[in-house]
Short mmCIF file of C-alpha atoms in Angstrom, two decimals:
data_model
loop_
_atom_site.label_atom_id
_atom_site.label_comp_id
_atom_site.label_asym_id
_atom_site.label_seq_id
_atom_site.Cartn_x
_atom_site.Cartn_y
_atom_site.Cartn_z
CA UNK B 1 -6.77 -18.22 6.86
CA UNK B 2 -7.47 -21.81 6.00
CA UNK B 3 -9.03 -25.09 7.14
CA UNK B 4 -12.08 -24.17 9.27
CA UNK B 5 -12.67 -21.03 7.25
CA UNK B 6 -16.37 -21.70 6.54
CA UNK B 7 -17.04 -21.40 10.25
CA UNK B 8 -15.00 -18.29 10.97
CA UNK B 9 -16.36 -16.20 8.08
CA UNK B 10 -19.64 -14.38 7.68
CA UNK B 11 -21.03 -11.32 5.90
CA UNK B 12 -22.80 -10.36 9.12
CA UNK B 13 -20.46 -9.38 11.97
CA UNK B 14 -23.12 -9.96 14.65
CA UNK B 15 -23.88 -13.47 13.36
CA UNK B 16 -20.17 -14.27 13.26
CA UNK B 17 -19.71 -13.03 16.82
CA UNK B 18 -22.53 -15.21 18.13
CA UNK B 19 -21.21 -18.22 16.23
CA UNK B 20 -17.74 -17.76 17.67
CA UNK B 21 -19.21 -17.61 21.17
CA UNK B 22 -20.98 -20.90 20.51
CA UNK B 23 -17.66 -22.44 19.32
CA UNK B 24 -16.03 -21.45 22.57
CA UNK B 25 -18.92 -22.60 24.75
CA UNK B 26 -19.12 -26.05 23.14
CA UNK B 27 -15.37 -26.52 23.22
CA UNK B 28 -14.97 -25.38 26.82
CA UNK B 29 -17.89 -27.52 27.99
CA UNK B 30 -16.30 -30.56 26.35
CA UNK B 31 -12.93 -29.73 27.91
CA UNK B 32 -14.58 -29.55 31.33
CA UNK B 33 -16.23 -32.94 30.85
CA UNK B 34 -12.91 -34.44 29.73
CA UNK B 35 -11.12 -32.93 32.70
CA UNK B 36 -13.63 -34.45 35.15
CA UNK B 37 -13.39 -37.90 33.56
CA UNK B 38 -9.61 -37.80 33.54
CA UNK B 39 -8.08 -41.07 32.37
CA UNK B 40 -11.38 -42.89 32.49
CA UNK B 41 -12.16 -41.92 28.89
CA UNK B 42 -10.34 -40.71 25.80
CA UNK B 43 -11.29 -37.01 25.44
CA UNK B 44 -11.81 -37.46 21.71
CA UNK B 45 -14.64 -39.89 22.47
CA UNK B 46 -16.57 -36.91 23.83
CA UNK B 47 -16.55 -35.10 20.51
CA UNK B 48 -19.99 -34.88 18.91
CA UNK B 49 -19.25 -34.93 15.18
CA UNK B 50 -22.97 -34.59 14.41
CA UNK B 51 -23.18 -31.13 15.99
CA UNK B 52 -23.24 -28.79 12.99
CA UNK B 53 -22.54 -25.76 15.18
CA UNK B 54 -18.87 -26.63 15.47
CA UNK B 55 -16.20 -28.34 13.39
CA UNK B 56 -13.67 -30.30 15.39
CA UNK B 57 -10.51 -29.78 13.39
CA UNK B 58 -7.20 -31.44 14.24
CA UNK B 59 -6.16 -28.27 16.05
CA UNK B 60 -9.21 -28.08 18.30
CA UNK B 61 -9.05 -31.82 18.96
CA UNK B 62 -5.45 -31.41 20.09
CA UNK B 63 -6.51 -28.57 22.38
CA UNK B 64 -9.19 -30.82 23.84
CA UNK B 65 -6.71 -33.59 24.63
CA UNK B 66 -4.53 -30.98 26.36
CA UNK B 67 -7.54 -29.57 28.28
CA UNK B 68 -7.01 -26.13 26.75
CA UNK B 69 -9.97 -23.77 26.88
CA UNK B 70 -10.61 -20.83 24.57
CA UNK B 71 -11.76 -17.29 25.31
CA UNK B 72 -13.99 -15.26 23.04
CA UNK B 73 -12.79 -11.71 22.35
CA UNK B 74 -14.38 -9.03 20.16
CA UNK B 75 -10.93 -7.89 19.04
CA UNK B 76 -10.66 -11.05 16.94
CA UNK B 77 -13.46 -9.87 14.66
CA UNK B 78 -11.63 -8.48 11.63
CA UNK B 79 -12.28 -7.62 8.00
CA UNK B 80 -11.01 -9.95 5.30
CA UNK B 81 -11.09 -10.47 1.55
CA UNK B 82 -12.63 -13.92 1.19
CA UNK B 83 -12.62 -14.00 -2.60
CA UNK B 84 -11.79 -11.31 -5.20
CA UNK B 85 -14.04 -8.34 -4.47
CA UNK B 86 -15.91 -10.31 -1.79
CA UNK B 87 -15.38 -8.92 1.70
CA UNK B 88 -16.38 -10.84 4.83
CA UNK B 89 -15.84 -10.56 8.54
CA UNK B 90 -13.50 -13.19 9.98
CA UNK B 91 -12.92 -14.39 13.53
CA UNK B 92 -9.14 -14.14 13.35
CA UNK B 93 -7.92 -16.19 16.28
CA UNK B 94 -5.24 -18.86 16.03
CA UNK B 95 -7.28 -21.14 18.30
CA UNK B 96 -9.92 -21.56 15.59
CA UNK B 97 -8.11 -20.56 12.38
CA UNK B 98 -5.75 -23.28 11.37
CA UNK B 99 -2.80 -22.38 9.19
CA UNK B 100 -2.85 -18.63 9.57
CA UNK B 101 0.67 -18.71 8.14
CA UNK B 102 2.17 -15.21 8.53
CA UNK B 103 -1.07 -13.22 8.26
CA UNK B 104 -0.97 -12.29 11.95
CA UNK B 105 2.37 -10.58 11.25
CA UNK B 106 1.11 -8.84 8.10
CA UNK B 107 -2.21 -7.52 9.44
CA UNK B 108 -1.80 -7.85 13.21
CA UNK B 109 -4.22 -5.01 14.04
CA UNK B 110 -7.00 -3.08 12.30
CA UNK B 111 -4.63 -0.09 12.22
CA UNK B 112 -2.17 -2.03 10.06
CA UNK B 113 -4.83 -2.16 7.34
CA UNK B 114 -4.40 1.59 6.92
CA UNK B 115 -0.65 1.30 6.31
CA UNK B 116 -0.01 -2.02 4.69
CA UNK B 117 -0.60 -3.45 1.23
CA UNK B 118 -0.14 -7.04 0.12
CA UNK B 119 0.31 -8.49 -3.35
CA UNK B 120 -1.38 -11.91 -3.48
CA UNK B 121 -0.33 -14.14 -6.36
CA UNK B 122 -1.26 -17.64 -7.46
CA UNK B 123 0.66 -20.27 -5.57
CA UNK B 124 3.07 -22.69 -7.20
CA UNK B 125 1.41 -25.50 -9.11
CA UNK B 126 -2.15 -24.15 -9.24
CA UNK B 127 -4.22 -25.34 -12.18
CA UNK B 128 -5.74 -21.97 -13.02
CA UNK B 129 -3.97 -19.32 -15.06
CA UNK B 130 -1.73 -16.94 -13.13
CA UNK B 131 -3.45 -13.99 -11.49
CA UNK B 132 -2.80 -11.56 -8.67
CA UNK B 133 -4.58 -9.00 -6.55
CA UNK B 134 -3.46 -6.30 -4.13
CA UNK B 135 -5.30 -6.17 -0.80
CA UNK B 136 -5.29 -4.06 2.36
CA UNK B 137 -6.91 -6.60 4.69
CA UNK B 138 -6.52 -10.24 5.68
CA UNK B 139 -6.76 -12.40 2.53
CA UNK B 140 -8.19 -15.90 2.50
CA UNK B 141 -5.72 -18.59 1.51
CA UNK B 142 -7.78 -19.37 -1.60
CA UNK B 143 -8.20 -15.74 -2.66
CA UNK B 144 -6.23 -16.22 -5.87
CA UNK B 145 -6.16 -20.00 -5.78
CA UNK B 146 -3.84 -21.03 -2.93
CA UNK B 147 -2.35 -17.58 -2.65
CA UNK B 148 1.18 -16.54 -1.82
CA UNK B 149 1.27 -13.13 -0.12
CA UNK B 150 3.96 -10.47 -0.47
CA UNK B 151 3.41 -7.55 1.92
CA UNK B 152 5.08 -4.18 1.92
CA UNK B 153 5.30 -4.26 5.71
CA UNK B 154 5.53 -6.93 8.39
CA UNK B 155 5.05 -6.35 12.12
CA UNK B 156 5.34 -8.00 15.49
CA UNK B 157 2.13 -9.66 16.69
CA UNK B 158 1.11 -6.59 18.70
CA UNK B 159 1.44 -4.33 15.65
CA UNK B 160 4.74 -2.78 16.73
CA UNK B 161 8.16 -2.88 15.06
CA UNK B 162 6.93 -2.21 11.51
CA UNK B 163 9.48 -3.34 8.90
CA UNK B 164 9.73 -2.82 5.14
CA UNK B 165 10.13 -5.92 2.99
CA UNK B 166 11.81 -4.23 0.04
CA UNK B 167 15.52 -4.21 0.79
CA UNK B 168 17.87 -1.27 0.64
CA UNK B 169 19.83 -3.20 -1.99
CA UNK B 170 16.77 -3.37 -4.26
CA UNK B 171 16.18 0.35 -3.77
CA UNK B 172 19.77 1.13 -4.77
CA UNK B 173 19.46 -1.02 -7.89
CA UNK B 174 16.27 0.71 -9.01
CA UNK B 175 17.66 4.14 -8.24
CA UNK B 176 20.76 3.36 -10.28
CA UNK B 177 18.51 2.68 -13.28
CA UNK B 178 15.78 5.25 -12.78
CA UNK B 179 17.10 7.99 -10.52
CA UNK B 180 17.33 8.88 -6.85
CA UNK B 181 13.67 9.88 -6.63
CA UNK B 182 12.52 6.24 -6.80
CA UNK B 183 11.02 5.06 -3.49
CA UNK B 184 10.31 1.61 -2.12
CA UNK B 185 6.60 2.20 -2.66
CA UNK B 186 7.36 2.98 -6.32
CA UNK B 187 9.07 -0.41 -6.56
CA UNK B 188 6.15 -2.16 -4.89
CA UNK B 189 3.62 -0.72 -7.33
CA UNK B 190 5.97 -1.33 -10.24
CA UNK B 191 6.04 -5.01 -9.32
CA UNK B 192 2.24 -5.09 -9.21
CA UNK B 193 2.08 -3.44 -12.63
CA UNK B 194 4.50 -5.92 -14.18
CA UNK B 195 2.51 -8.86 -12.80
CA UNK B 196 -0.55 -7.55 -14.68
CA UNK B 197 1.28 -6.88 -17.93
CA UNK B 198 0.01 -9.18 -20.75
CA UNK B 199 3.46 -9.36 -22.36
CA UNK B 200 5.08 -10.48 -19.11
CA UNK B 201 2.39 -13.07 -18.42
CA UNK B 202 2.62 -14.49 -21.95
CA UNK B 203 6.40 -14.59 -22.11
CA UNK B 204 6.81 -16.21 -18.72
CA UNK B 205 3.63 -18.31 -18.66
CA UNK B 206 5.51 -21.59 -18.21
CA UNK B 207 7.64 -20.18 -15.40
CA UNK B 208 4.61 -18.82 -13.56
CA UNK B 209 3.08 -22.30 -13.45
CA UNK B 210 6.01 -23.82 -11.56
CA UNK B 211 7.69 -20.97 -9.75
CA UNK B 212 6.97 -17.69 -8.01
CA UNK B 213 7.23 -14.57 -10.21
CA UNK B 214 10.61 -13.02 -10.85
CA UNK B 215 10.58 -9.33 -11.63
CA UNK B 216 13.17 -7.68 -13.92
CA UNK B 217 14.62 -4.24 -13.26
CA UNK B 218 13.88 -2.66 -16.62
CA UNK B 219 16.39 -0.19 -18.02
CA UNK B 220 15.19 3.31 -18.76
CA UNK B 221 14.12 2.28 -22.25
CA UNK B 222 11.51 -0.05 -20.72
CA UNK B 223 11.80 -2.26 -23.80
CA UNK B 224 10.49 -5.79 -23.25
CA UNK B 225 13.19 -7.20 -25.49
CA UNK B 226 15.66 -6.31 -22.74
CA UNK B 227 13.99 -8.67 -20.26
CA UNK B 228 16.02 -11.69 -19.35
#
């Protein structure tokens, strides 16, 4: 979730719900005024930039020019991790949340939070040192400093068609090294462990500043000298 995030987040679910209803009311009222005026006036001239109750982002301005209204829905109130160890409620609706990226396919429903896990890592080119965090709810884009998210599962928008993101090829490679009992979840947690390993972070510090992490398949010895 990015862009208008300060509006769509709140610690208090009730306050967030009321705020979202105000967003919709102001937007829809402005759309109605623009529709009545037609070509007599540019719809964007009706935007009141001094109204602190709403932020007119490029997305909502575009919707105004297209006379698109929005509908409030309680189902859009979701849990999110705004910053490390800081949970907030979020109004997770693509009408108001610009740049949702693929989050609606990673946590499409509250039920998906029970199944899915996501490894969030620092994005390419961030100024801070590399860090990562595993989450089981919608992460804010700036959770780990412009985060890149790697989920175990992805879904269709309605929460159906759950798919694993670790390939069968990767599973075969790990099983060849460590035995047939290795599962895809084992690989997922192994990756998370490696990303926290001080030796890995030190050895590949330069790479982690300019590229996404690359994870070695360690031989059974587990010796770091075998990393390439």
